[in-house]
Short mmCIF file of N, CA and C in Angstrom, two decimals:
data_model
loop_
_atom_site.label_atom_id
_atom_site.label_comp_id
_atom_site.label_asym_id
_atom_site.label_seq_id
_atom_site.Cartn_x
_atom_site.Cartn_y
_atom_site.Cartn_z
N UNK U 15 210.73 -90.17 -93.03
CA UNK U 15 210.75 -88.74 -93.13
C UNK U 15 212.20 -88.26 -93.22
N UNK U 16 212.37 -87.25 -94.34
CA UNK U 16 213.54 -86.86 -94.74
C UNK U 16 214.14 -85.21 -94.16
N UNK U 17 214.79 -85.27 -93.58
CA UNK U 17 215.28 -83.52 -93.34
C UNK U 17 216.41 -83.00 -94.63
N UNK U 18 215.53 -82.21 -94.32
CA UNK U 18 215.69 -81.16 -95.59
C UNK U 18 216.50 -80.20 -95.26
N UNK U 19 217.55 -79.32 -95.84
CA UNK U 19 218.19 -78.38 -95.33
C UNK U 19 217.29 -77.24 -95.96
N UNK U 20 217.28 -76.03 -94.66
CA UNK U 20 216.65 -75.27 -95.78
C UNK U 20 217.35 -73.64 -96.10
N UNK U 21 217.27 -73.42 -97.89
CA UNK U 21 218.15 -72.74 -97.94
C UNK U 21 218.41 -70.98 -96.67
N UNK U 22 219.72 -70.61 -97.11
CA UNK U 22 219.73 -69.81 -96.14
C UNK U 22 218.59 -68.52 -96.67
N UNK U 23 218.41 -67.53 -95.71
CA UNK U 23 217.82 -66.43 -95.87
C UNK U 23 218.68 -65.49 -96.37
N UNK U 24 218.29 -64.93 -97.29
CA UNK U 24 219.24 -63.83 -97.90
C UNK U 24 218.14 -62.79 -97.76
N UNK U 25 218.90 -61.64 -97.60
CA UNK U 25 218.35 -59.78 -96.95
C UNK U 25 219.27 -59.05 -97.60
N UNK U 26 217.96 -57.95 -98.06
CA UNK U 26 218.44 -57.08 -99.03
C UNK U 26 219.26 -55.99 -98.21
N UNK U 27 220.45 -55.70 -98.50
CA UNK U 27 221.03 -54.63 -97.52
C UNK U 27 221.44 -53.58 -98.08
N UNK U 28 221.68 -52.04 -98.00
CA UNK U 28 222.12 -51.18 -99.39
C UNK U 28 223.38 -51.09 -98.39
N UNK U 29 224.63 -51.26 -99.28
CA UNK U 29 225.84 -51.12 -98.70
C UNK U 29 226.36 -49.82 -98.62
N UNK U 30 225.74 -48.87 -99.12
CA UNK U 30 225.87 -47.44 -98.51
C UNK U 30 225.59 -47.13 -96.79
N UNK U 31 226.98 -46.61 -96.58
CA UNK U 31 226.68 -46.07 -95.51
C UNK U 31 226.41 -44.08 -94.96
N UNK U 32 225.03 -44.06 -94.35
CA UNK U 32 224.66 -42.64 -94.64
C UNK U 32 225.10 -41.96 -93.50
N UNK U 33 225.05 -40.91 -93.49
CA UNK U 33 225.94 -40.27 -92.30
C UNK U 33 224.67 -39.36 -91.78
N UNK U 34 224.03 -39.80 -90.70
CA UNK U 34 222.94 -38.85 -90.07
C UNK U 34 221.28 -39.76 -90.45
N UNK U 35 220.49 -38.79 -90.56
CA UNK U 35 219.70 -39.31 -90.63
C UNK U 35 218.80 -39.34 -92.30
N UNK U 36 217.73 -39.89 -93.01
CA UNK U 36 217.32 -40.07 -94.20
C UNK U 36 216.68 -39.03 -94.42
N UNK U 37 217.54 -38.70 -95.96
CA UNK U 37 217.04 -37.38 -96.43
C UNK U 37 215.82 -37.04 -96.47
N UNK U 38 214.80 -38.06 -97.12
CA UNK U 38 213.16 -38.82 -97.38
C UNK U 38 213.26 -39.52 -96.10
N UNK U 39 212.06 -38.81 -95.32
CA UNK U 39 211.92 -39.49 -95.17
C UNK U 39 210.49 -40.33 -94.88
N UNK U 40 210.25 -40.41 -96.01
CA UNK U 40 208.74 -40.97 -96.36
C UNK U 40 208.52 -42.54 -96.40
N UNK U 41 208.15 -42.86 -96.06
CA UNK U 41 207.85 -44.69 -95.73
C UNK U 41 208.84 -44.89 -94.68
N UNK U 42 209.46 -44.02 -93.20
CA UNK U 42 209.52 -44.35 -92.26
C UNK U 42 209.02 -44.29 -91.53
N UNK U 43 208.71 -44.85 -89.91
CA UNK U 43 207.84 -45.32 -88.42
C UNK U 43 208.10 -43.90 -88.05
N UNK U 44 207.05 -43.41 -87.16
CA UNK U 44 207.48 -41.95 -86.29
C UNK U 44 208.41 -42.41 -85.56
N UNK U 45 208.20 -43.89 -85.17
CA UNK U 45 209.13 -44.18 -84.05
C UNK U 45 210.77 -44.12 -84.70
N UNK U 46 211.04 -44.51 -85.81
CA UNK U 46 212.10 -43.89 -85.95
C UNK U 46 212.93 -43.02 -86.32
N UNK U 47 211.81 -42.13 -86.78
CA UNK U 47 212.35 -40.44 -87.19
C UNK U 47 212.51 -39.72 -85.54
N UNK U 48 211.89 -40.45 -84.72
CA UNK U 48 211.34 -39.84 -83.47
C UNK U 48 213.29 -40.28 -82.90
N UNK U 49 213.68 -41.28 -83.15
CA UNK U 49 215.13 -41.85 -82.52
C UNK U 49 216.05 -40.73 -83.59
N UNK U 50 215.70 -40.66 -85.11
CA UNK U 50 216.62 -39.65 -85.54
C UNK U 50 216.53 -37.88 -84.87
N UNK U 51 215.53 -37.64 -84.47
CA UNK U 51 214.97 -36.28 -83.33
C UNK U 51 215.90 -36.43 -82.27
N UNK U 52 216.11 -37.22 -81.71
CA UNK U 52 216.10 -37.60 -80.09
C UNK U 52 218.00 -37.41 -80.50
N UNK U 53 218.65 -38.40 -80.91
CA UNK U 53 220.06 -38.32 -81.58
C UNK U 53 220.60 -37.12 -81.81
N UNK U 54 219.84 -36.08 -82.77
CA UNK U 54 220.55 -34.74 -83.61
C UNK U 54 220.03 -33.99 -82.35
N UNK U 55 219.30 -34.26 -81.68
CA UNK U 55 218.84 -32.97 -80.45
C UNK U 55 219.75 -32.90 -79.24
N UNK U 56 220.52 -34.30 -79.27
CA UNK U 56 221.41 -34.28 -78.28
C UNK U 56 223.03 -34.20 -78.75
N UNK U 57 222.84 -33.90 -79.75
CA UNK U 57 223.96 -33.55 -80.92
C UNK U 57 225.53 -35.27 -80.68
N UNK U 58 224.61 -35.95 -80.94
CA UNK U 58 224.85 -37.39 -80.89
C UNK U 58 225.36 -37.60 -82.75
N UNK U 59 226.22 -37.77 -83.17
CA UNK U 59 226.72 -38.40 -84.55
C UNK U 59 226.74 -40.01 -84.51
N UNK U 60 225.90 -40.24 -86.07
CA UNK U 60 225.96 -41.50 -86.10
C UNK U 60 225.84 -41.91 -87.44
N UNK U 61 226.34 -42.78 -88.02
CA UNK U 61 226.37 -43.44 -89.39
C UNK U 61 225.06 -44.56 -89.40
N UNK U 62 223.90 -44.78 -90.62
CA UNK U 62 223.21 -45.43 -91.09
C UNK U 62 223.47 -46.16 -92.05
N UNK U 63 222.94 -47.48 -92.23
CA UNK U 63 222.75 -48.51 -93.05
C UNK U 63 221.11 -48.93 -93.20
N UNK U 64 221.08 -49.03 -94.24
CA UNK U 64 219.34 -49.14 -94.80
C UNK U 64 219.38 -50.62 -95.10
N UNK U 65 218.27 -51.50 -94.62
CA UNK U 65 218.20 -52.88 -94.78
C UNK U 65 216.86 -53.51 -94.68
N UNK U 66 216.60 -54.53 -95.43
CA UNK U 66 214.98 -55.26 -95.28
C UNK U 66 215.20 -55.62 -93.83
N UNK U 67 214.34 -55.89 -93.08
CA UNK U 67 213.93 -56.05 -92.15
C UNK U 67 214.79 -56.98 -91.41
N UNK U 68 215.99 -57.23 -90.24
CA UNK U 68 216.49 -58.37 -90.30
C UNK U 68 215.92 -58.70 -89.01
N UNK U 69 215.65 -59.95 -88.91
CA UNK U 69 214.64 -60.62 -87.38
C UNK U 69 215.88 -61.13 -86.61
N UNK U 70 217.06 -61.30 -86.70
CA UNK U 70 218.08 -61.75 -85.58
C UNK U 70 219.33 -61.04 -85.87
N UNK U 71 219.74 -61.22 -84.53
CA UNK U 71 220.91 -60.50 -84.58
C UNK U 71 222.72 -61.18 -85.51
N UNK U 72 221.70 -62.51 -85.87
CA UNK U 72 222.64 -63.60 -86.86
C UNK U 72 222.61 -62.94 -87.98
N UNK U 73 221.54 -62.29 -88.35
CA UNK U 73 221.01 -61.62 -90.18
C UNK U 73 221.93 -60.43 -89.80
N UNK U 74 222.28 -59.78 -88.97
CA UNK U 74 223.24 -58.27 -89.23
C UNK U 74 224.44 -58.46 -89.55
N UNK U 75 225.13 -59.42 -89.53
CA UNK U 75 226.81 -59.93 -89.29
C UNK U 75 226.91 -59.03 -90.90
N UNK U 76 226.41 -58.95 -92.14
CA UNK U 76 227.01 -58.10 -93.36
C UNK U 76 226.51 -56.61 -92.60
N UNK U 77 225.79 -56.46 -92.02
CA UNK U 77 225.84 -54.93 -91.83
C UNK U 77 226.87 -54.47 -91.00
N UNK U 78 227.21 -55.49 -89.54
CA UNK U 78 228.47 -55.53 -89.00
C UNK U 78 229.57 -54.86 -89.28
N UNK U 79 229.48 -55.72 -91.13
CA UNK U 79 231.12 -55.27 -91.73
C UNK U 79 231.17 -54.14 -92.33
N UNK U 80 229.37 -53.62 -93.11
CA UNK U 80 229.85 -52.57 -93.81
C UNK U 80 229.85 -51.37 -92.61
N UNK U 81 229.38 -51.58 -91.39
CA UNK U 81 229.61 -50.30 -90.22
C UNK U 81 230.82 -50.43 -89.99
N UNK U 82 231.47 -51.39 -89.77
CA UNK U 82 233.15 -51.64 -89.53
C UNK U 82 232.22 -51.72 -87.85
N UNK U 83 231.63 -52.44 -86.89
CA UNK U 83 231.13 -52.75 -85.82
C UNK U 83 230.55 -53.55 -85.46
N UNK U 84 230.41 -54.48 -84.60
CA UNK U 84 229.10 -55.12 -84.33
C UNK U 84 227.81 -54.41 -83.48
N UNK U 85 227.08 -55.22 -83.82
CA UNK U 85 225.77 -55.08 -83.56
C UNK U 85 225.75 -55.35 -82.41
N UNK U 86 225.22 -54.64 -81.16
CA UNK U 86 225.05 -55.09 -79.53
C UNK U 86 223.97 -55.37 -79.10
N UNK U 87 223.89 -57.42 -79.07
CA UNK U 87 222.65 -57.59 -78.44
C UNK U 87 221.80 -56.90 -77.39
N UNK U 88 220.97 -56.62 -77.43
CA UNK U 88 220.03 -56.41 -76.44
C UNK U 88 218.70 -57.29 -75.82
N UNK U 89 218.79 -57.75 -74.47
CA UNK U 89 217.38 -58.77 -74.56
C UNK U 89 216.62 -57.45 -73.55
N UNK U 90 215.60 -58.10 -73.70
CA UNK U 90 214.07 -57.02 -72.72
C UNK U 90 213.85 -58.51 -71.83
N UNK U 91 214.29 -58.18 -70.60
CA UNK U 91 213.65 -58.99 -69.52
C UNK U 91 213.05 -58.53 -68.49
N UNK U 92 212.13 -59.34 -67.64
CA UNK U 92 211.27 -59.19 -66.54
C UNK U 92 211.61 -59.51 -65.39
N UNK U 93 212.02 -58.73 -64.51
CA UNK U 93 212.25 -59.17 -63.20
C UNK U 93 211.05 -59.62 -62.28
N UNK U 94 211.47 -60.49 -61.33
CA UNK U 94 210.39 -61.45 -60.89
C UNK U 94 209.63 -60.26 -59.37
N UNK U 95 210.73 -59.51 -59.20
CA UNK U 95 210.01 -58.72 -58.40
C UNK U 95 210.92 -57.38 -58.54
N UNK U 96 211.04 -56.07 -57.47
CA UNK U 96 211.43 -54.97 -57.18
C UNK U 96 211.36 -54.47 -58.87
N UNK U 97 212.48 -53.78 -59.57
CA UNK U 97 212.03 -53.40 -60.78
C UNK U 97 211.52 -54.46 -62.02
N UNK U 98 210.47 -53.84 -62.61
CA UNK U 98 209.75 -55.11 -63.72
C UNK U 98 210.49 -55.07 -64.70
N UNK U 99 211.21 -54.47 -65.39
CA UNK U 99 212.10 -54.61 -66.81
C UNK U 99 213.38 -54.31 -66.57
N UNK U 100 214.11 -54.97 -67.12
CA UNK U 100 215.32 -54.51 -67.13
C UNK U 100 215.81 -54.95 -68.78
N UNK U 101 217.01 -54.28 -69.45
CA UNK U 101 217.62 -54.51 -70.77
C UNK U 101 218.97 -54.73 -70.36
N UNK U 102 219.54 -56.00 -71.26
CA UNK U 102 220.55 -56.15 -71.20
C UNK U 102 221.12 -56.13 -72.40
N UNK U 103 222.27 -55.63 -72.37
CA UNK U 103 223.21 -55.28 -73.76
C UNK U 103 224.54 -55.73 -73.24
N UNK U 104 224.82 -56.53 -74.36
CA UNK U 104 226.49 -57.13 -74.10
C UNK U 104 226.87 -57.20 -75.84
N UNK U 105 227.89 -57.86 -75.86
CA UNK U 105 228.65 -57.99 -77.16
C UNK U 105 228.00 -59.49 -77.65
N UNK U 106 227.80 -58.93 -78.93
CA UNK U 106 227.19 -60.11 -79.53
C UNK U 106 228.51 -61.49 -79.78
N UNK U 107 229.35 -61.47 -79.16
CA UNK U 107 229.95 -63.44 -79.26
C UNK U 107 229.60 -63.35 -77.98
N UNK U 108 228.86 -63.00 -76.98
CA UNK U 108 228.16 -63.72 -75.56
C UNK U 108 227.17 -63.94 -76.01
N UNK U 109 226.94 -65.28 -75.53
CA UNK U 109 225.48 -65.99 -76.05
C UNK U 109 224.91 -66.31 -74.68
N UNK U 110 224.03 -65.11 -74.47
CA UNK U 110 222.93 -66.02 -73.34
C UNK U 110 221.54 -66.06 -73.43
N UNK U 111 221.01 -67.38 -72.92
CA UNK U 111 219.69 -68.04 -73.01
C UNK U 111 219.09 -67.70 -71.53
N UNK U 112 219.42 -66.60 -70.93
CA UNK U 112 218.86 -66.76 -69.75
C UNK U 112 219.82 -65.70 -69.11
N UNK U 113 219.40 -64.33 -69.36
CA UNK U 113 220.35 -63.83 -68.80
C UNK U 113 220.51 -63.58 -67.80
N UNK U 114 221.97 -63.54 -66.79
CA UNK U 114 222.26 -63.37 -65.10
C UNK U 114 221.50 -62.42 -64.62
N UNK U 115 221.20 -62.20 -63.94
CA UNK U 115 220.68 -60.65 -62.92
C UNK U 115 222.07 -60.75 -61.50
N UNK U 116 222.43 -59.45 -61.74
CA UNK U 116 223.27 -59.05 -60.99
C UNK U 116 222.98 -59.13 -59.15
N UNK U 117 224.05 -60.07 -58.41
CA UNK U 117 223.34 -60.13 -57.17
C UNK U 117 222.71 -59.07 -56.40
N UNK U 118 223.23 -57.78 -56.77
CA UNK U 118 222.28 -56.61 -56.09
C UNK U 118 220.86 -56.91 -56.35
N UNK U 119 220.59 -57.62 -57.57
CA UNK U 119 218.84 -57.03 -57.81
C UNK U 119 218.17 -58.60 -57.25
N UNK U 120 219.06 -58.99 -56.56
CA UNK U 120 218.49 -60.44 -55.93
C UNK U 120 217.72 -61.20 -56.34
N UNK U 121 217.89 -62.06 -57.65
CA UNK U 121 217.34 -62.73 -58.58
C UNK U 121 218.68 -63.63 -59.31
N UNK U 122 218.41 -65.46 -59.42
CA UNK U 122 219.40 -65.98 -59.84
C UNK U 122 219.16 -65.42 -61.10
N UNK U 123 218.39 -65.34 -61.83
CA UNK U 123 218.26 -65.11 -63.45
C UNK U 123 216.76 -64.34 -63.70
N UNK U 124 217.10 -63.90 -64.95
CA UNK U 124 216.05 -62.68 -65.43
C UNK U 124 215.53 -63.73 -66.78
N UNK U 125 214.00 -63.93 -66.46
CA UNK U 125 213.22 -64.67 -67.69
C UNK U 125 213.29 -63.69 -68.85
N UNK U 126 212.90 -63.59 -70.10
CA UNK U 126 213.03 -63.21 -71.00
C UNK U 126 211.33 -62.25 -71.10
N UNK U 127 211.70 -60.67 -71.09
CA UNK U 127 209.84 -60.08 -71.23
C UNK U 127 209.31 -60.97 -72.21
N UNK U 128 207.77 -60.57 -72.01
CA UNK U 128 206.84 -60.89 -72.87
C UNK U 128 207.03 -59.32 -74.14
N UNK U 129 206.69 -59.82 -75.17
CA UNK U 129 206.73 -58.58 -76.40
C UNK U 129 205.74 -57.72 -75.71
N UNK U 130 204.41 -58.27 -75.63
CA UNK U 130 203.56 -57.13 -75.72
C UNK U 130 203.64 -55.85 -73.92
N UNK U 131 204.19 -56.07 -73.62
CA UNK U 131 205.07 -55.09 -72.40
C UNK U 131 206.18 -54.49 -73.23
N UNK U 132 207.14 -55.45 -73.84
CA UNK U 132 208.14 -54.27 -74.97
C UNK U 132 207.77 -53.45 -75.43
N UNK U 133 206.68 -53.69 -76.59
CA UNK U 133 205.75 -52.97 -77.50
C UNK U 133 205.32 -51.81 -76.25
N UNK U 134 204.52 -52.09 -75.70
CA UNK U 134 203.73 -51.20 -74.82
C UNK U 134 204.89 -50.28 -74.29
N UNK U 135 205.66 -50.49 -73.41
CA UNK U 135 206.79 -49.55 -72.42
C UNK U 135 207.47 -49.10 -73.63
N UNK U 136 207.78 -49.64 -74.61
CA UNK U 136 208.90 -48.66 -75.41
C UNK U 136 208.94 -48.65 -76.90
N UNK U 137 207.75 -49.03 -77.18
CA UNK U 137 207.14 -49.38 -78.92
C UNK U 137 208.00 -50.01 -79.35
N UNK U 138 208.52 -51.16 -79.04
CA UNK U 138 209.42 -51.87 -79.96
C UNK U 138 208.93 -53.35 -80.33
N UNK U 139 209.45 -53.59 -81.07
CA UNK U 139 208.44 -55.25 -81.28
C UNK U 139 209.76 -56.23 -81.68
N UNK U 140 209.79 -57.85 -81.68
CA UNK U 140 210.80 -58.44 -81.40
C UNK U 140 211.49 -58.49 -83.17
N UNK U 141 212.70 -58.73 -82.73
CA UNK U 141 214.08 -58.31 -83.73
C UNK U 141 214.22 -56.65 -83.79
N UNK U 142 213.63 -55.77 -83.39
CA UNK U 142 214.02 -54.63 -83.27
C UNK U 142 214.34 -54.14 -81.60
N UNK U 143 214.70 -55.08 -81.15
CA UNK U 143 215.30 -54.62 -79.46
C UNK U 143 216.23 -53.69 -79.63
N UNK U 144 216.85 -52.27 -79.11
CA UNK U 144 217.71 -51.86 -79.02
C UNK U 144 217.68 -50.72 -77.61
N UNK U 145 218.85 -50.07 -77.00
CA UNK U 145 218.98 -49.69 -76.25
C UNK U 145 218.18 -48.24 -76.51
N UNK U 146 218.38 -47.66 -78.02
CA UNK U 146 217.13 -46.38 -78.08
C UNK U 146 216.08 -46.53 -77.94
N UNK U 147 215.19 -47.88 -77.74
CA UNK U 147 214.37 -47.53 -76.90
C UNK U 147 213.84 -47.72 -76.07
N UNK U 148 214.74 -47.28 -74.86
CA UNK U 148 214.62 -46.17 -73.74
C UNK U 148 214.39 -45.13 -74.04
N UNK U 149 214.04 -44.24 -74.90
CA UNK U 149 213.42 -43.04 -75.06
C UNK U 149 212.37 -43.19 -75.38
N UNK U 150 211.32 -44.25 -75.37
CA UNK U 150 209.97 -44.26 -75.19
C UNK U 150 209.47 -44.73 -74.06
N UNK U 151 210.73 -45.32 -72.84
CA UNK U 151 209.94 -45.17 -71.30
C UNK U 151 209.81 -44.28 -70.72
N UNK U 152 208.85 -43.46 -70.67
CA UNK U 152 208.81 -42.08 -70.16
C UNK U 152 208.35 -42.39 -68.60
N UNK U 153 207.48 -43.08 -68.31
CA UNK U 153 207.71 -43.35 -67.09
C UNK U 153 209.43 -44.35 -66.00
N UNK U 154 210.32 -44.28 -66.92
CA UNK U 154 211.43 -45.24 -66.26
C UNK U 154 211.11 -46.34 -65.77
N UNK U 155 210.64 -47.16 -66.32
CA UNK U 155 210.26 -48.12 -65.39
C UNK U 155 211.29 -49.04 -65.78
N UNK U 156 212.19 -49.40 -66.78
CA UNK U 156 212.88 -50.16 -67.57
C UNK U 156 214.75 -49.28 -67.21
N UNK U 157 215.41 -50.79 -66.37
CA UNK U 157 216.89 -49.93 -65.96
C UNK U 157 217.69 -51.04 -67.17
N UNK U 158 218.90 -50.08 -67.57
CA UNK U 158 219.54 -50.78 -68.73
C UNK U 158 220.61 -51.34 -67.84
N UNK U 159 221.34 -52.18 -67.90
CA UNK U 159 222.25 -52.96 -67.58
C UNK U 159 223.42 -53.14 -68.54
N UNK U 160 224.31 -52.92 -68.36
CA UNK U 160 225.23 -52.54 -69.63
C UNK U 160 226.83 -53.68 -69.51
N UNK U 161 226.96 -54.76 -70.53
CA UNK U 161 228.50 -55.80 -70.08
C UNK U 161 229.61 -54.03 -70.14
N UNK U 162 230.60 -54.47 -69.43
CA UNK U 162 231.40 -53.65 -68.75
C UNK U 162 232.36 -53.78 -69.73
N UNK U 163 232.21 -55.38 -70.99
CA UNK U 163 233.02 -54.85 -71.82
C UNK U 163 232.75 -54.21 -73.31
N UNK U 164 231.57 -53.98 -73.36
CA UNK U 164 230.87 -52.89 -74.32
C UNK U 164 231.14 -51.50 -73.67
N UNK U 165 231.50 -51.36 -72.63
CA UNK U 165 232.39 -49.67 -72.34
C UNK U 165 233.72 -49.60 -72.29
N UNK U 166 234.03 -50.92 -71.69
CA UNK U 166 235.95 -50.43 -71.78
C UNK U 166 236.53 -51.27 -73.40
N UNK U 167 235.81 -51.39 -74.48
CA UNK U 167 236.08 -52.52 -75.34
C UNK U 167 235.50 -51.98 -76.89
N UNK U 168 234.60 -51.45 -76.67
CA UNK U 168 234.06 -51.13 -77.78
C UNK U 168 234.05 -49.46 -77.89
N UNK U 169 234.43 -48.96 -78.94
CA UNK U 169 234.64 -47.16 -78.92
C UNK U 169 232.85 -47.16 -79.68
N UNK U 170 232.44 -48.03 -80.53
CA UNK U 170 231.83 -47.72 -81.09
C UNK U 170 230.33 -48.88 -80.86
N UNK U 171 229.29 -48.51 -81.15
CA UNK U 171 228.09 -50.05 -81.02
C UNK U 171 226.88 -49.55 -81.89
N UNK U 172 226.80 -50.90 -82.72
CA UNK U 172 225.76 -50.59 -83.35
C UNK U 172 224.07 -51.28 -83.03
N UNK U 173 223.55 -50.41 -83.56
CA UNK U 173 222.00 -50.55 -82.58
C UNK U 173 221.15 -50.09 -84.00
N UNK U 174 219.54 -50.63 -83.92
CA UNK U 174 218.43 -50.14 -84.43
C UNK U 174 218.31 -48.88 -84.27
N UNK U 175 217.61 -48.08 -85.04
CA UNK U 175 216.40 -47.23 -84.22
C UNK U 175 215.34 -47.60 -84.36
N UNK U 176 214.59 -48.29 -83.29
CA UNK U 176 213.88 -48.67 -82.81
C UNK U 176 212.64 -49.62 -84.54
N UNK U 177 212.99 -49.83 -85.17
CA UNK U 177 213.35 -50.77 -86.20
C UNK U 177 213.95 -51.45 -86.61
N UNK U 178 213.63 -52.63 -87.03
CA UNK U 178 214.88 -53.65 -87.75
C UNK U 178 215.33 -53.35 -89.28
N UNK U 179 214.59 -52.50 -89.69
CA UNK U 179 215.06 -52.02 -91.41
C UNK U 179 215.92 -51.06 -91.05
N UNK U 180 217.10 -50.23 -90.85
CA UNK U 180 218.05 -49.62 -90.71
C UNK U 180 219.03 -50.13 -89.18
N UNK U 181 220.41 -49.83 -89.62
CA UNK U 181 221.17 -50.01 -88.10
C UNK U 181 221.99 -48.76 -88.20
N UNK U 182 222.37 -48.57 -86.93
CA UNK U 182 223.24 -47.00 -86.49
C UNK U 182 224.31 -47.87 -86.30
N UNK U 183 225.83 -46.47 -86.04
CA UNK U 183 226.82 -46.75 -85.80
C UNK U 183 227.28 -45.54 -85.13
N UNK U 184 227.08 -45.71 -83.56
CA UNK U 184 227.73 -44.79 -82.57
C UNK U 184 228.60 -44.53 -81.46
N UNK U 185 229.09 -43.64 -81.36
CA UNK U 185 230.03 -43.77 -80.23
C UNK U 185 229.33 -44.11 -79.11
N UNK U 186 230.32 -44.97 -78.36
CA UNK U 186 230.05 -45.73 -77.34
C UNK U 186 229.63 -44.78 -75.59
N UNK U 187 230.57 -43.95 -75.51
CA UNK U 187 230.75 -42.52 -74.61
C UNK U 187 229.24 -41.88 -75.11
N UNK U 188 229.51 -41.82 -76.65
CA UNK U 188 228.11 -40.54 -76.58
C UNK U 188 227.04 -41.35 -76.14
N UNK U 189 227.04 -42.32 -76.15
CA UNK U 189 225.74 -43.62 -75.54
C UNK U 189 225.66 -43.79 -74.28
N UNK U 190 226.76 -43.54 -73.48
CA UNK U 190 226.99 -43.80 -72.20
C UNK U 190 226.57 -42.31 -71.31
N UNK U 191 227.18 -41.23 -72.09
CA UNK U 191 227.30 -39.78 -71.49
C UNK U 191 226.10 -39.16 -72.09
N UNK U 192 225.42 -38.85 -73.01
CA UNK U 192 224.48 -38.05 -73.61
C UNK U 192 223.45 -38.57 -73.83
N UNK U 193 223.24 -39.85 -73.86
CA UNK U 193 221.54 -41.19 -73.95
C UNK U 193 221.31 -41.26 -72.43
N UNK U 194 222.03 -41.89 -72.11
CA UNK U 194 221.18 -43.26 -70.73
C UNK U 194 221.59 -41.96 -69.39
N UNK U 195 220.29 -42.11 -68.81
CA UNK U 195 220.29 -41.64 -67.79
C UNK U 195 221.20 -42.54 -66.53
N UNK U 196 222.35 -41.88 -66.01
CA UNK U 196 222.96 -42.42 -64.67
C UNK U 196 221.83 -43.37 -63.71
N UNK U 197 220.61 -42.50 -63.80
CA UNK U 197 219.41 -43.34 -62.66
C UNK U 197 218.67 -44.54 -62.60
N UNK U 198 219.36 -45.02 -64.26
CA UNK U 198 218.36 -45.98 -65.12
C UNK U 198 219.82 -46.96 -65.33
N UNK U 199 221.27 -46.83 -65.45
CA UNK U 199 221.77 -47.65 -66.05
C UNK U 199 222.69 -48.44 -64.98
N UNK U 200 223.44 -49.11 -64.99
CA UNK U 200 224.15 -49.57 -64.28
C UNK U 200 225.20 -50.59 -65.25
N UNK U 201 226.14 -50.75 -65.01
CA UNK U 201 227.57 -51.34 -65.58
C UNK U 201 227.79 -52.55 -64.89
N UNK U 202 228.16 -53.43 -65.80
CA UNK U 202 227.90 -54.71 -65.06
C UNK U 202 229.57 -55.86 -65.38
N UNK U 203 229.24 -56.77 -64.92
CA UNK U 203 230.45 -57.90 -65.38
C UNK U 203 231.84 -57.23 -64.95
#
């Protein structure tokens, strides 16, 4: 038996970058006209990129360049007890398979959620993880956890709305000060 390399995946990306949200916008998710609502209501500015669907955060590295940003992982994990979800967002060159839980929440490590709790708490489904959505836990049950050097490091981070066919490009402050609730987030590393 022979291994085969197999070729890479190529994704259609429009290298226009749009400023706000899509003029049409017809063949988009409520869920993400609902993240372009949520953004302009909190008078949040942000630049768009339109793209086929990308399933990892390896497939964004050309959208990366045309935002002039990277893309900020996000995983959805399950805590084993006290709060059930937590999100973690760091800079995508940290690679973790298992991410830490901070000794306050008294857990060596946070397993990785199951999707269908993602889906459910915040309509998102996997390759579209992002920190917007938290605006579909309306009950809070989900606290974001944020690397400490995606606030003192990055002015800017790019994220879904709550889809993998488009990525945003926003200030980091307006993400910190005008999105995430103080009660829900915590700063970490």
């Amino acid at each position: 038996m022979t291994n085969q390399l197999q070729p890479p995946l190529s994704y259609h990306i429009d290298p226009t970058i749009y400023a706000g949200r899509p003029a049409d916008s017809s063949g988009r998710l409520p869920k993400e006209l609902r993240t372009y609502d949520l953004l302009d209501s909190l008078h949040i500015s942000y630049e768009r990129v339109d793209h086929d669907a990308l399933p990892t955060i390896e497939a964004c590295r050309q959208v990366d360049e045309i935002l002039g940003t990277p893309m900020c992982k996000t995983c959805f994990c399950a805590m084993p007890r006290k709060l059930p979800f937590i999100f973690f967002s760091f800079p995508v060159r940290k690679s973790l398979r298992q991410p830490p839980c901070p000794s306050r929440l008294e857990a060596p490590a946070c397993p990785f959620g199951e999707p269908e709790f993602m889906e459910q708490l915040m309509d998102l489904t996997p390759g579209s993880v992002t920190v917007l959505g938290l605006m579909n836990d309306a009950e809070n049950k989900i606290r974001l956890l944020i690397d400490r050097d995606v606030i003192e490091n990055h002015a800017f981070i790019g994220c879904h709305p709550c889809i993998n066919t488009s990525s945003l490009k926003l200030k980091t402050q307006d993400l910190i000060t005008k999105f995430c609730l103080p009660s829900i987030t915590t700063i970490l590393w």
